[in-house]
mmCIF file of C-alpha atoms in Angstrom:
data_model
loop_
_atom_site.group_PDB
_atom_site.id
_atom_site.type_symbol
_atom_site.label_atom_id
_atom_site.label_comp_id
_atom_site.label_asym_id
_atom_site.label_seq_id
_atom_site.Cartn_x
_atom_site.Cartn_y
_atom_site.Cartn_z
ATOM 1 C CA MET A 46 -149.398 231.883 -244.508
ATOM 2 C CA THR A 47 -147.995 234.113 -247.251
ATOM 3 C CA LYS A 48 -144.624 235.837 -247.221
ATOM 4 C CA THR A 49 -146.389 239.144 -246.555
ATOM 5 C CA GLU A 50 -148.247 237.671 -243.592
ATOM 6 C CA SER A 51 -144.989 236.204 -242.274
ATOM 7 C CA ARG A 52 -143.330 239.603 -242.419
ATOM 8 C CA ASP A 53 -146.367 241.183 -240.801
ATOM 9 C CA ILE A 54 -146.239 238.721 -237.907
ATOM 10 C CA LEU A 55 -142.695 239.846 -237.122
ATOM 11 C CA ASP A 56 -143.757 243.486 -237.212
ATOM 12 C CA SER A 57 -146.820 242.673 -235.097
ATOM 13 C CA LEU A 58 -144.669 240.786 -232.613
ATOM 14 C CA ILE A 59 -142.311 243.755 -232.270
ATOM 15 C CA GLY A 60 -145.345 245.905 -231.452
ATOM 16 C CA VAL A 61 -146.477 243.457 -228.766
ATOM 17 C CA LEU A 62 -142.978 243.281 -227.308
ATOM 18 C CA GLN A 63 -142.724 247.072 -227.171
ATOM 19 C CA ASN A 64 -146.095 247.160 -225.435
ATOM 20 C CA ARG A 65 -144.951 244.584 -222.865
ATOM 21 C CA LYS A 66 -141.831 246.638 -222.208
ATOM 22 C CA ASN A 67 -143.758 249.891 -221.822
ATOM 23 C CA ASN A 68 -146.742 248.404 -219.961
ATOM 24 C CA PRO A 69 -145.437 245.493 -217.920
ATOM 25 C CA SER A 70 -147.806 242.961 -216.430
ATOM 26 C CA GLU A 71 -146.992 240.425 -213.725
ATOM 27 C CA LYS A 72 -148.694 237.786 -215.903
ATOM 28 C CA SER A 73 -146.429 238.430 -218.901
ATOM 29 C CA TYR A 74 -143.385 236.228 -219.488
ATOM 30 C CA THR A 75 -141.993 238.885 -221.805
ATOM 31 C CA ALA A 76 -142.401 241.654 -219.233
ATOM 32 C CA THR A 77 -140.558 239.413 -216.772
ATOM 33 C CA LEU A 78 -137.668 239.086 -219.228
ATOM 34 C CA PHE A 79 -137.493 242.856 -219.662
ATOM 35 C CA ALA A 80 -137.564 243.342 -215.883
ATOM 36 C CA ARG A 81 -134.732 240.854 -215.376
ATOM 37 C CA GLY A 82 -132.601 242.718 -217.887
ATOM 38 C CA GLU A 83 -130.089 242.175 -220.618
ATOM 39 C CA GLU A 84 -128.182 239.400 -218.875
ATOM 40 C CA LYS A 85 -131.293 237.206 -218.533
ATOM 41 C CA ILE A 86 -132.406 237.951 -222.101
ATOM 42 C CA CYS A 87 -128.971 237.022 -223.439
ATOM 43 C CA GLU A 88 -128.960 233.882 -221.293
ATOM 44 C CA LYS A 89 -132.267 232.855 -222.908
ATOM 45 C CA ILE A 90 -130.852 233.536 -226.383
ATOM 46 C CA SER A 91 -127.881 231.292 -225.629
ATOM 47 C CA GLU A 92 -130.184 228.585 -224.321
ATOM 48 C CA GLU A 93 -132.460 228.790 -227.355
ATOM 49 C CA ALA A 94 -129.508 228.789 -229.765
ATOM 50 C CA ALA A 95 -128.223 225.587 -228.185
ATOM 51 C CA GLU A 96 -131.685 224.055 -228.542
ATOM 52 C CA VAL A 97 -131.749 225.018 -232.245
ATOM 53 C CA VAL A 98 -128.431 223.251 -232.786
ATOM 54 C CA GLU A 99 -129.638 220.199 -230.890
ATOM 55 C CA ALA A 100 -132.851 220.106 -232.947
ATOM 56 C CA ALA A 101 -130.871 220.469 -236.183
ATOM 57 C CA PHE A 102 -129.051 217.219 -235.446
ATOM 58 C CA ALA A 103 -132.161 215.289 -234.383
ATOM 59 C CA LYS A 104 -133.049 212.330 -236.574
ATOM 60 C CA ASP A 105 -136.535 211.412 -235.326
ATOM 61 C CA GLU A 106 -139.792 211.758 -237.248
ATOM 62 C CA ASN A 107 -140.658 215.076 -235.554
ATOM 63 C CA SER A 108 -137.255 216.666 -236.100
ATOM 64 C CA ARG A 109 -138.393 219.127 -238.766
ATOM 65 C CA GLN A 110 -141.228 220.527 -236.636
ATOM 66 C CA HIS A 111 -138.995 220.513 -233.559
ATOM 67 C CA LEU A 112 -136.408 222.617 -235.403
ATOM 68 C CA VAL A 113 -139.114 225.057 -236.547
ATOM 69 C CA HIS A 114 -140.348 225.337 -232.948
ATOM 70 C CA GLU A 115 -136.867 225.983 -231.555
ATOM 71 C CA ALA A 116 -136.032 228.452 -234.348
ATOM 72 C CA ALA A 117 -139.198 230.402 -233.498
ATOM 73 C CA ASP A 118 -138.149 230.475 -229.828
ATOM 74 C CA LEU A 119 -134.729 231.811 -230.819
ATOM 75 C CA VAL A 120 -136.175 234.505 -233.095
ATOM 76 C CA PHE A 121 -138.625 235.512 -230.365
ATOM 77 C CA HIS A 122 -135.904 235.952 -227.761
ATOM 78 C CA LEU A 123 -133.674 237.809 -230.232
ATOM 79 C CA MET A 124 -136.550 240.193 -230.896
ATOM 80 C CA VAL A 125 -136.946 240.704 -227.140
ATOM 81 C CA LEU A 126 -133.280 241.756 -227.050
ATOM 82 C CA LEU A 127 -133.736 244.117 -230.001
ATOM 83 C CA VAL A 128 -136.653 245.838 -228.259
ATOM 84 C CA HIS A 129 -134.744 245.914 -224.958
ATOM 85 C CA LYS A 130 -131.835 247.665 -226.699
ATOM 86 C CA GLY A 131 -134.117 250.068 -228.616
ATOM 87 C CA LEU A 132 -133.318 248.538 -231.999
ATOM 88 C CA SER A 133 -135.817 247.956 -234.797
ATOM 89 C CA LEU A 134 -136.434 245.255 -237.345
ATOM 90 C CA GLU A 135 -135.888 247.918 -239.989
ATOM 91 C CA GLU A 136 -132.318 248.353 -238.781
ATOM 92 C CA VAL A 137 -131.755 244.598 -239.067
ATOM 93 C CA ARG A 138 -133.468 244.495 -242.457
ATOM 94 C CA GLY A 139 -131.283 247.401 -243.571
ATOM 95 C CA GLU A 140 -128.123 245.610 -242.507
ATOM 96 C CA LEU A 141 -129.184 242.437 -244.310
ATOM 97 C CA ALA A 142 -130.006 244.491 -247.417
ATOM 98 C CA ARG A 143 -126.585 246.168 -247.229
ATOM 99 C CA ARG A 144 -124.929 242.753 -247.184
ATOM 100 C CA PHE A 145 -127.126 241.214 -249.868
ATOM 101 C CA GLY A 146 -125.142 240.227 -252.929
ATOM 102 C CA THR A 147 -121.821 240.483 -251.130
ATOM 103 C CA SER A 148 -119.719 237.437 -250.379
ATOM 104 C CA GLY A 149 -119.909 236.603 -246.696
ATOM 105 C CA LEU A 150 -116.140 236.277 -246.619
ATOM 106 C CA GLU A 151 -115.688 239.724 -248.190
ATOM 107 C CA GLU A 152 -118.271 241.283 -245.882
ATOM 108 C CA LYS A 153 -116.643 239.823 -242.788
ATOM 109 C CA ALA A 154 -113.159 240.915 -243.912
ATOM 110 C CA GLY A 155 -114.448 244.483 -244.454
ATOM 111 C CA ARG A 156 -115.883 244.961 -240.977
ATOM 112 C CA ASN A 157 -114.355 247.669 -238.820
ATOM 113 C CA ARG A 158 -113.988 245.858 -235.502
#
């Protein structure tokens, strides 16, 4: 898979997620997440993040593929949250572009929170 195809899969996935939100089906896991709301979606993100950390520390022969699998689960659930909140990948890409080339320490210190 090329970098362009990888980017396209994220855009395609956002389209599918938006469709599941707008046209829910009882057979759709994603539609079920949307129906259960922000709390459930965030719970799944927390669960998947913990699984990513666990996979990162694994030392077995399948650890690399396991980490990729768990990272994909985390990205998926994060994208569900973005769609739930009406946010786009372009907004996230824009924020990453804004930060690009800036020290993470400087960027964090400059936040208005």
